mmCIF file with all atom_site columns, C-alpha atoms in Angstrom:
data_model
loop_
_atom_site.group_PDB
_atom_site.id
_atom_site.type_symbol
_atom_site.label_atom_id
_atom_site.label_alt_id
_atom_site.label_comp_id
_atom_site.label_asym_id
_atom_site.label_entity_id
_atom_site.label_seq_id
_atom_site.pdbx_PDB_ins_code
_atom_site.Cartn_x
_atom_site.Cartn_y
_atom_site.Cartn_z
_atom_site.occupancy
_atom_site.B_iso_or_equiv
_atom_site.pdbx_formal_charge
_atom_site.auth_seq_id
_atom_site.auth_comp_id
_atom_site.auth_asym_id
_atom_site.auth_atom_id
_atom_site.pdbx_PDB_model_num
ATOM 1   C CA . MET P 1 1   ? -20.009 -5.258  -16.716 1.00 0.00 ? 1   MET P CA 1
ATOM 2   C CA . ILE P 1 2   ? -23.236 -6.982  -16.106 1.00 0.00 ? 2   ILE P CA 1
ATOM 3   C CA . LEU P 1 3   ? -21.915 -9.430  -13.737 1.00 0.00 ? 3   LEU P CA 1
ATOM 4   C CA . SER P 1 4   ? -20.810 -6.666  -11.442 1.00 0.00 ? 4   SER P CA 1
ATOM 5   C CA . LEU P 1 5   ? -24.434 -6.125  -10.552 1.00 0.00 ? 5   LEU P CA 1
ATOM 6   C CA . PHE P 1 6   ? -24.617 -9.577  -9.195  1.00 0.00 ? 6   PHE P CA 1
ATOM 7   C CA . ARG P 1 7   ? -21.231 -9.472  -7.266  1.00 0.00 ? 7   ARG P CA 1
ATOM 8   C CA . LYS P 1 8   ? -21.220 -9.117  -3.636  1.00 0.00 ? 8   LYS P CA 1
ATOM 9   C CA . ASN P 1 9   ? -20.347 -5.285  -2.530  1.00 0.00 ? 9   ASN P CA 1
ATOM 10  C CA . THR P 1 10  ? -17.142 -5.530  -0.397  1.00 0.00 ? 10  THR P CA 1
ATOM 11  C CA . ASP P 1 11  ? -16.974 -1.811  0.002   1.00 0.00 ? 11  ASP P CA 1
ATOM 12  C CA . THR P 1 12  ? -17.609 -1.766  3.509   1.00 0.00 ? 12  THR P CA 1
ATOM 13  C CA . ALA P 1 13  ? -17.249 0.840   6.509   1.00 0.00 ? 13  ALA P CA 1
ATOM 14  C CA . PRO P 1 14  ? -14.256 -1.100  7.760   1.00 0.00 ? 14  PRO P CA 1
ATOM 15  C CA . VAL P 1 15  ? -12.540 -1.697  4.406   1.00 0.00 ? 15  VAL P CA 1
ATOM 16  C CA . TYR P 1 16  ? -12.786 2.185   3.739   1.00 0.00 ? 16  TYR P CA 1
ATOM 17  C CA . ALA P 1 17  ? -11.542 3.036   7.364   1.00 0.00 ? 17  ALA P CA 1
ATOM 18  C CA . VAL P 1 18  ? -8.497  1.034   6.778   1.00 0.00 ? 18  VAL P CA 1
ATOM 19  C CA . TYR P 1 19  ? -7.736  2.218   3.399   1.00 0.00 ? 19  TYR P CA 1
ATOM 20  C CA . ASN P 1 20  ? -8.349  5.920   4.571   1.00 0.00 ? 20  ASN P CA 1
ATOM 21  C CA . ALA P 1 21  ? -5.837  5.263   7.259   1.00 0.00 ? 21  ALA P CA 1
ATOM 22  C CA . ILE P 1 22  ? -3.241  3.861   4.944   1.00 0.00 ? 22  ILE P CA 1
ATOM 23  C CA . VAL P 1 23  ? -3.629  6.871   2.449   1.00 0.00 ? 23  VAL P CA 1
ATOM 24  C CA . ALA P 1 24  ? -3.701  9.402   5.381   1.00 0.00 ? 24  ALA P CA 1
ATOM 25  C CA . GLN P 1 25  ? -0.402  7.946   6.604   1.00 0.00 ? 25  GLN P CA 1
ATOM 26  C CA . SER P 1 26  ? 1.235   7.645   3.164   1.00 0.00 ? 26  SER P CA 1
ATOM 27  C CA . ARG P 1 27  ? 0.542   11.393  3.001   1.00 0.00 ? 27  ARG P CA 1
ATOM 28  C CA . GLN P 1 28  ? 2.554   12.424  6.095   1.00 0.00 ? 28  GLN P CA 1
ATOM 29  C CA . PRO P 1 29  ? 4.725   15.323  5.071   1.00 0.00 ? 29  PRO P CA 1
ATOM 30  C CA . VAL P 1 30  ? 7.903   13.907  6.612   1.00 0.00 ? 30  VAL P CA 1
ATOM 31  C CA . PHE P 1 31  ? 8.153   11.221  3.931   1.00 0.00 ? 31  PHE P CA 1
ATOM 32  C CA . TYR P 1 32  ? 8.457   13.995  1.158   1.00 0.00 ? 32  TYR P CA 1
ATOM 33  C CA . ALA P 1 33  ? 9.960   16.934  2.940   1.00 0.00 ? 33  ALA P CA 1
ATOM 34  C CA . GLU P 1 34  ? 12.512  15.150  5.352   1.00 0.00 ? 34  GLU P CA 1
ATOM 35  C CA . TRP P 1 35  ? 13.133  11.660  4.004   1.00 0.00 ? 35  TRP P CA 1
ATOM 36  C CA . GLY P 1 36  ? 13.254  12.333  0.163   1.00 0.00 ? 36  GLY P CA 1
ATOM 37  C CA . VAL P 1 37  ? 10.434  10.582  -1.207  1.00 0.00 ? 37  VAL P CA 1
ATOM 38  C CA . PRO P 1 38  ? 9.426   12.141  -4.565  1.00 0.00 ? 38  PRO P CA 1
ATOM 39  C CA . ASP P 1 39  ? 6.327   14.327  -4.021  1.00 0.00 ? 39  ASP P CA 1
ATOM 40  C CA . THR P 1 40  ? 5.065   12.999  -7.547  1.00 0.00 ? 40  THR P CA 1
ATOM 41  C CA . VAL P 1 41  ? 2.139   10.851  -8.634  1.00 0.00 ? 41  VAL P CA 1
ATOM 42  C CA . THR P 1 42  ? 4.626   8.127   -8.765  1.00 0.00 ? 42  THR P CA 1
ATOM 43  C CA . GLY P 1 43  ? 6.048   8.865   -5.193  1.00 0.00 ? 43  GLY P CA 1
ATOM 44  C CA . ARG P 1 44  ? 2.579   9.097   -3.448  1.00 0.00 ? 44  ARG P CA 1
ATOM 45  C CA . PHE P 1 45  ? 1.763   5.639   -5.404  1.00 0.00 ? 45  PHE P CA 1
ATOM 46  C CA . ASP P 1 46  ? 4.648   4.240   -3.925  1.00 0.00 ? 46  ASP P CA 1
ATOM 47  C CA . MET P 1 47  ? 3.990   5.395   -0.370  1.00 0.00 ? 47  MET P CA 1
ATOM 48  C CA . ILE P 1 48  ? 0.491   3.904   -0.499  1.00 0.00 ? 48  ILE P CA 1
ATOM 49  C CA . SER P 1 49  ? 1.932   0.735   -1.965  1.00 0.00 ? 49  SER P CA 1
ATOM 50  C CA . LEU P 1 50  ? 4.445   0.621   0.845   1.00 0.00 ? 50  LEU P CA 1
ATOM 51  C CA . HIS P 1 51  ? 1.712   0.921   3.495   1.00 0.00 ? 51  HIS P CA 1
ATOM 52  C CA . MET P 1 52  ? -0.403  -1.572  1.744   1.00 0.00 ? 52  MET P CA 1
ATOM 53  C CA . ALA P 1 53  ? 2.324   -3.906  1.521   1.00 0.00 ? 53  ALA P CA 1
ATOM 54  C CA . LEU P 1 54  ? 2.642   -3.577  5.301   1.00 0.00 ? 54  LEU P CA 1
ATOM 55  C CA . LEU P 1 55  ? -1.133  -4.250  5.904   1.00 0.00 ? 55  LEU P CA 1
ATOM 56  C CA . PHE P 1 56  ? -1.104  -7.273  3.659   1.00 0.00 ? 56  PHE P CA 1
ATOM 57  C CA . ARG P 1 57  ? 1.983   -8.648  5.490   1.00 0.00 ? 57  ARG P CA 1
ATOM 58  C CA . ARG P 1 58  ? -0.069  -8.342  8.773   1.00 0.00 ? 58  ARG P CA 1
ATOM 59  C CA . LEU P 1 59  ? -3.139  -10.000 7.312   1.00 0.00 ? 59  LEU P CA 1
ATOM 60  C CA . ARG P 1 60  ? -1.429  -13.039 5.634   1.00 0.00 ? 60  ARG P CA 1
ATOM 61  C CA . SER P 1 61  ? -3.780  -15.784 6.885   1.00 0.00 ? 61  SER P CA 1
ATOM 62  C CA . ASP P 1 62  ? -5.589  -18.795 5.312   1.00 0.00 ? 62  ASP P CA 1
ATOM 63  C CA . ASP P 1 63  ? -8.761  -17.632 6.856   1.00 0.00 ? 63  ASP P CA 1
ATOM 64  C CA . ARG P 1 64  ? -11.405 -17.049 4.052   1.00 0.00 ? 64  ARG P CA 1
ATOM 65  C CA . LYS P 1 65  ? -12.703 -13.998 5.819   1.00 0.00 ? 65  LYS P CA 1
ATOM 66  C CA . VAL P 1 66  ? -9.356  -12.435 6.267   1.00 0.00 ? 66  VAL P CA 1
ATOM 67  C CA . LYS P 1 67  ? -8.556  -13.168 2.568   1.00 0.00 ? 67  LYS P CA 1
ATOM 68  C CA . GLU P 1 68  ? -11.943 -11.554 1.634   1.00 0.00 ? 68  GLU P CA 1
ATOM 69  C CA . PHE P 1 69  ? -11.070 -8.422  3.666   1.00 0.00 ? 69  PHE P CA 1
ATOM 70  C CA . SER P 1 70  ? -7.544  -8.174  2.307   1.00 0.00 ? 70  SER P CA 1
ATOM 71  C CA . GLN P 1 71  ? -9.099  -8.432  -1.307  1.00 0.00 ? 71  GLN P CA 1
ATOM 72  C CA . ALA P 1 72  ? -11.644 -5.782  -0.542  1.00 0.00 ? 72  ALA P CA 1
ATOM 73  C CA . VAL P 1 73  ? -9.007  -3.437  0.695   1.00 0.00 ? 73  VAL P CA 1
ATOM 74  C CA . PHE P 1 74  ? -6.948  -4.356  -2.523  1.00 0.00 ? 74  PHE P CA 1
ATOM 75  C CA . ASP P 1 75  ? -9.920  -3.851  -4.762  1.00 0.00 ? 75  ASP P CA 1
ATOM 76  C CA . LEU P 1 76  ? -10.560 -0.239  -3.094  1.00 0.00 ? 76  LEU P CA 1
ATOM 77  C CA . PHE P 1 77  ? -7.084  0.592   -3.606  1.00 0.00 ? 77  PHE P CA 1
ATOM 78  C CA . PHE P 1 78  ? -7.034  0.227   -7.163  1.00 0.00 ? 78  PHE P CA 1
ATOM 79  C CA . LYS P 1 79  ? -10.540 1.658   -7.666  1.00 0.00 ? 79  LYS P CA 1
ATOM 80  C CA . ASP P 1 80  ? -8.988  4.894   -6.189  1.00 0.00 ? 80  ASP P CA 1
ATOM 81  C CA . MET P 1 81  ? -6.038  4.434   -8.491  1.00 0.00 ? 81  MET P CA 1
ATOM 82  C CA . ASP P 1 82  ? -8.469  4.180   -11.475 1.00 0.00 ? 82  ASP P CA 1
ATOM 83  C CA . ARG P 1 83  ? -10.449 7.238   -10.150 1.00 0.00 ? 83  ARG P CA 1
ATOM 84  C CA . SER P 1 84  ? -7.168  9.273   -9.683  1.00 0.00 ? 84  SER P CA 1
ATOM 85  C CA . LEU P 1 85  ? -5.931  8.660   -13.137 1.00 0.00 ? 85  LEU P CA 1
ATOM 86  C CA . ARG P 1 86  ? -9.294  9.552   -14.676 1.00 0.00 ? 86  ARG P CA 1
ATOM 87  C CA . GLU P 1 87  ? -9.151  12.860  -12.633 1.00 0.00 ? 87  GLU P CA 1
ATOM 88  C CA . MET P 1 88  ? -5.712  13.557  -14.101 1.00 0.00 ? 88  MET P CA 1
ATOM 89  C CA . GLY P 1 89  ? -7.154  13.165  -17.576 1.00 0.00 ? 89  GLY P CA 1
ATOM 90  C CA . VAL P 1 90  ? -5.859  9.780   -18.581 1.00 0.00 ? 90  VAL P CA 1
ATOM 91  C CA . GLY P 1 91  ? -7.921  8.629   -21.328 1.00 0.00 ? 91  GLY P CA 1
ATOM 92  C CA . ASP P 1 92  ? -10.327 5.528   -21.078 1.00 0.00 ? 92  ASP P CA 1
ATOM 93  C CA . LEU P 1 93  ? -8.290  3.547   -23.504 1.00 0.00 ? 93  LEU P CA 1
ATOM 94  C CA . SER P 1 94  ? -5.003  3.884   -21.544 1.00 0.00 ? 94  SER P CA 1
ATOM 95  C CA . ILE P 1 95  ? -6.603  3.317   -18.105 1.00 0.00 ? 95  ILE P CA 1
ATOM 96  C CA . ALA P 1 96  ? -6.431  -0.485  -18.175 1.00 0.00 ? 96  ALA P CA 1
ATOM 97  C CA . LYS P 1 97  ? -2.904  -0.657  -19.083 1.00 0.00 ? 97  LYS P CA 1
ATOM 98  C CA . ARG P 1 98  ? -1.747  1.811   -16.588 1.00 0.00 ? 98  ARG P CA 1
ATOM 99  C CA . ILE P 1 99  ? -3.803  -0.048  -13.836 1.00 0.00 ? 99  ILE P CA 1
ATOM 100 C CA . GLN P 1 100 ? -2.305  -3.372  -14.906 1.00 0.00 ? 100 GLN P CA 1
ATOM 101 C CA . LYS P 1 101 ? 1.287   -1.850  -14.775 1.00 0.00 ? 101 LYS P CA 1
ATOM 102 C CA . MET P 1 102 ? 0.393   -0.449  -11.338 1.00 0.00 ? 102 MET P CA 1
ATOM 103 C CA . GLY P 1 103 ? -0.702  -3.867  -10.174 1.00 0.00 ? 103 GLY P CA 1
ATOM 104 C CA . ASN P 1 104 ? 2.270   -5.348  -11.374 1.00 0.00 ? 104 ASN P CA 1
ATOM 105 C CA . GLN P 1 105 ? 4.412   -2.979  -9.850  1.00 0.00 ? 105 GLN P CA 1
ATOM 106 C CA . PHE P 1 106 ? 2.552   -3.372  -6.327  1.00 0.00 ? 106 PHE P CA 1
ATOM 107 C CA . PHE P 1 107 ? 2.869   -7.151  -6.424  1.00 0.00 ? 107 PHE P CA 1
ATOM 108 C CA . GLY P 1 108 ? 6.620   -7.006  -7.313  1.00 0.00 ? 108 GLY P CA 1
ATOM 109 C CA . LEU P 1 109 ? 7.083   -4.674  -4.457  1.00 0.00 ? 109 LEU P CA 1
ATOM 110 C CA . LEU P 1 110 ? 4.881   -6.602  -2.146  1.00 0.00 ? 110 LEU P CA 1
ATOM 111 C CA . ALA P 1 111 ? 7.023   -9.818  -2.656  1.00 0.00 ? 111 ALA P CA 1
ATOM 112 C CA . ALA P 1 112 ? 10.346  -8.016  -2.473  1.00 0.00 ? 112 ALA P CA 1
ATOM 113 C CA . VAL P 1 113 ? 9.307   -6.352  0.930   1.00 0.00 ? 113 VAL P CA 1
ATOM 114 C CA . ASN P 1 114 ? 8.034   -9.579  2.186   1.00 0.00 ? 114 ASN P CA 1
ATOM 115 C CA . ALA P 1 115 ? 11.205  -11.251 1.286   1.00 0.00 ? 115 ALA P CA 1
ATOM 116 C CA . ALA P 1 116 ? 13.409  -8.786  2.887   1.00 0.00 ? 116 ALA P CA 1
ATOM 117 C CA . MET P 1 117 ? 11.508  -8.390  5.947   1.00 0.00 ? 117 MET P CA 1
ATOM 118 C CA . ASP P 1 118 ? 10.807  -12.007 6.519   1.00 0.00 ? 118 ASP P CA 1
ATOM 119 C CA . SER P 1 119 ? 14.529  -12.651 6.317   1.00 0.00 ? 119 SER P CA 1
ATOM 120 C CA . LEU P 1 120 ? 15.304  -9.686  8.823   1.00 0.00 ? 120 LEU P CA 1
ATOM 121 C CA . ASN P 1 121 ? 17.858  -8.356  6.276   1.00 0.00 ? 121 ASN P CA 1
ATOM 122 C CA . MET P 1 122 ? 17.779  -4.536  6.570   1.00 0.00 ? 122 MET P CA 1
ATOM 123 C CA . GLN P 1 123 ? 20.327  -4.379  3.707   1.00 0.00 ? 123 GLN P CA 1
ATOM 124 C CA . ALA P 1 124 ? 17.702  -6.225  1.392   1.00 0.00 ? 124 ALA P CA 1
ATOM 125 C CA . LEU P 1 125 ? 15.012  -3.849  2.442   1.00 0.00 ? 125 LEU P CA 1
ATOM 126 C CA . ASP P 1 126 ? 17.138  -0.849  1.846   1.00 0.00 ? 126 ASP P CA 1
ATOM 127 C CA . ASP P 1 127 ? 17.845  -2.099  -1.734  1.00 0.00 ? 127 ASP P CA 1
ATOM 128 C CA . VAL P 1 128 ? 14.047  -2.771  -2.326  1.00 0.00 ? 128 VAL P CA 1
ATOM 129 C CA . LEU P 1 129 ? 13.413  0.796   -1.098  1.00 0.00 ? 129 LEU P CA 1
ATOM 130 C CA . SER P 1 130 ? 16.195  2.290   -3.278  1.00 0.00 ? 130 SER P CA 1
ATOM 131 C CA . ARG P 1 131 ? 15.117  0.449   -6.417  1.00 0.00 ? 131 ARG P CA 1
ATOM 132 C CA . ASN P 1 132 ? 11.157  1.190   -5.943  1.00 0.00 ? 132 ASN P CA 1
ATOM 133 C CA . VAL P 1 133 ? 10.823  4.246   -4.285  1.00 0.00 ? 133 VAL P CA 1
ATOM 134 C CA . TYR P 1 134 ? 14.264  6.235   -4.495  1.00 0.00 ? 134 TYR P CA 1
ATOM 135 C CA . ALA P 1 135 ? 15.292  5.250   -8.070  1.00 0.00 ? 135 ALA P CA 1
ATOM 136 C CA . GLU P 1 136 ? 15.512  8.975   -9.175  1.00 0.00 ? 136 GLU P CA 1
ATOM 137 C CA . VAL P 1 137 ? 16.905  10.437  -5.953  1.00 0.00 ? 137 VAL P CA 1
ATOM 138 C CA . ASP P 1 138 ? 20.436  10.882  -5.222  1.00 0.00 ? 138 ASP P CA 1
ATOM 139 C CA . ASN P 1 139 ? 21.629  10.112  -1.752  1.00 0.00 ? 139 ASN P CA 1
ATOM 140 C CA . PRO P 1 140 ? 18.323  9.363   -0.109  1.00 0.00 ? 140 PRO P CA 1
ATOM 141 C CA . PRO P 1 141 ? 17.894  8.467   3.530   1.00 0.00 ? 141 PRO P CA 1
ATOM 142 C CA . VAL P 1 142 ? 16.980  4.906   2.709   1.00 0.00 ? 142 VAL P CA 1
ATOM 143 C CA . ARG P 1 143 ? 17.775  3.489   5.946   1.00 0.00 ? 143 ARG P CA 1
ATOM 144 C CA . LYS P 1 144 ? 15.387  5.743   7.738   1.00 0.00 ? 144 LYS P CA 1
ATOM 145 C CA . LEU P 1 145 ? 12.619  4.432   5.535   1.00 0.00 ? 145 LEU P CA 1
ATOM 146 C CA . SER P 1 146 ? 13.588  0.893   6.060   1.00 0.00 ? 146 SER P CA 1
ATOM 147 C CA . GLU P 1 147 ? 13.564  1.560   9.769   1.00 0.00 ? 147 GLU P CA 1
ATOM 148 C CA . TYR P 1 148 ? 10.228  3.025   9.618   1.00 0.00 ? 148 TYR P CA 1
ATOM 149 C CA . MET P 1 149 ? 8.730   0.092   7.618   1.00 0.00 ? 149 MET P CA 1
ATOM 150 C CA . VAL P 1 150 ? 9.992   -2.429  10.454  1.00 0.00 ? 150 VAL P CA 1
ATOM 151 C CA . ALA P 1 151 ? 8.810   -0.279  13.177  1.00 0.00 ? 151 ALA P CA 1
ATOM 152 C CA . GLN P 1 152 ? 5.038   -0.209  11.352  1.00 0.00 ? 152 GLN P CA 1
ATOM 153 C CA . SER P 1 153 ? 5.237   -3.960  10.688  1.00 0.00 ? 153 SER P CA 1
ATOM 154 C CA . ASP P 1 154 ? 5.881   -4.277  14.342  1.00 0.00 ? 154 ASP P CA 1
ATOM 155 C CA . LEU P 1 155 ? 3.112   -2.069  15.340  1.00 0.00 ? 155 LEU P CA 1
ATOM 156 C CA . LEU P 1 156 ? 0.760   -3.788  13.060  1.00 0.00 ? 156 LEU P CA 1
ATOM 157 C CA . GLY P 1 157 ? 1.859   -6.981  14.539  1.00 0.00 ? 157 GLY P CA 1
ATOM 158 C CA . GLY P 1 158 ? 0.677   -5.914  18.002  1.00 0.00 ? 158 GLY P CA 1
ATOM 159 C CA . GLN P 1 159 ? -2.761  -5.067  16.449  1.00 0.00 ? 159 GLN P CA 1
ATOM 160 C CA . SER P 1 160 ? -5.460  -8.013  16.282  1.00 0.00 ? 160 SER P CA 1
ATOM 161 C CA . ILE P 1 161 ? -6.596  -9.034  12.785  1.00 0.00 ? 161 ILE P CA 1
ATOM 162 C CA . GLU P 1 162 ? -10.155 -8.700  14.203  1.00 0.00 ? 162 GLU P CA 1
ATOM 163 C CA . ALA P 1 163 ? -9.656  -5.131  15.267  1.00 0.00 ? 163 ALA P CA 1
ATOM 164 C CA . ILE P 1 164 ? -8.159  -4.285  11.701  1.00 0.00 ? 164 ILE P CA 1
ATOM 165 C CA . MET P 1 165 ? -11.035 -5.856  10.067  1.00 0.00 ? 165 MET P CA 1
ATOM 166 C CA . ALA P 1 166 ? -13.331 -3.739  12.135  1.00 0.00 ? 166 ALA P CA 1
ATOM 167 C CA . GLY P 1 167 ? -11.659 -0.705  10.657  1.00 0.00 ? 167 GLY P CA 1
ATOM 168 C CA . ASN P 1 168 ? -9.444  0.061   13.614  1.00 0.00 ? 168 ASN P CA 1
ATOM 169 C CA . VAL P 1 169 ? -5.755  0.266   12.443  1.00 0.00 ? 169 VAL P CA 1
ATOM 170 C CA . THR P 1 170 ? -3.111  2.431   13.765  1.00 0.00 ? 170 THR P CA 1
ATOM 171 C CA . MET P 1 171 ? 0.014   3.515   12.086  1.00 0.00 ? 171 MET P CA 1
ATOM 172 C CA . GLU P 1 172 ? 2.508   6.194   13.672  1.00 0.00 ? 172 GLU P CA 1
ATOM 173 C CA . LEU P 1 173 ? 5.677   7.862   12.612  1.00 0.00 ? 173 LEU P CA 1
ATOM 174 C CA . ASN P 1 174 ? 7.736   6.547   15.270  1.00 0.00 ? 174 ASN P CA 1
ATOM 175 C CA . ALA P 1 175 ? 11.028  5.688   13.364  1.00 0.00 ? 175 ALA P CA 1
#
């Protein structure tokens, strides 16, 4: 706890701008009203996680500054999840366990999305989304969300890392 007083503050305006853009995009009503994503705490976490995964795919780099920026966005993501759990009344004693579980889920999703998208395998991406987003949904439009993910990855790929790290990231509903 005391060491956090000496740690460099990574909560910069660009980090907040990028994270807020991800959250805003993940809250688009079409995901829940038309594409069958459960409009629940878990469903919303899944959508933020998917958009975070897309961002981290774009920011994959060995560059130290890019890694630091990615880490700062990740830290803000889980700081926000911690805050949200507390607002929902989750007790202090179980917060750490829940955050750890959410982190494990996120890293599993990130690895699975990367593997599917790196191999350009739409069926594998459909399977990832079916397991992670639509596990409780009968006959969801999985391919629609898969196509959206690919379109967003392409859109992010056309944006410079420098622009993103300056807080300028664009996502759209064009799938």
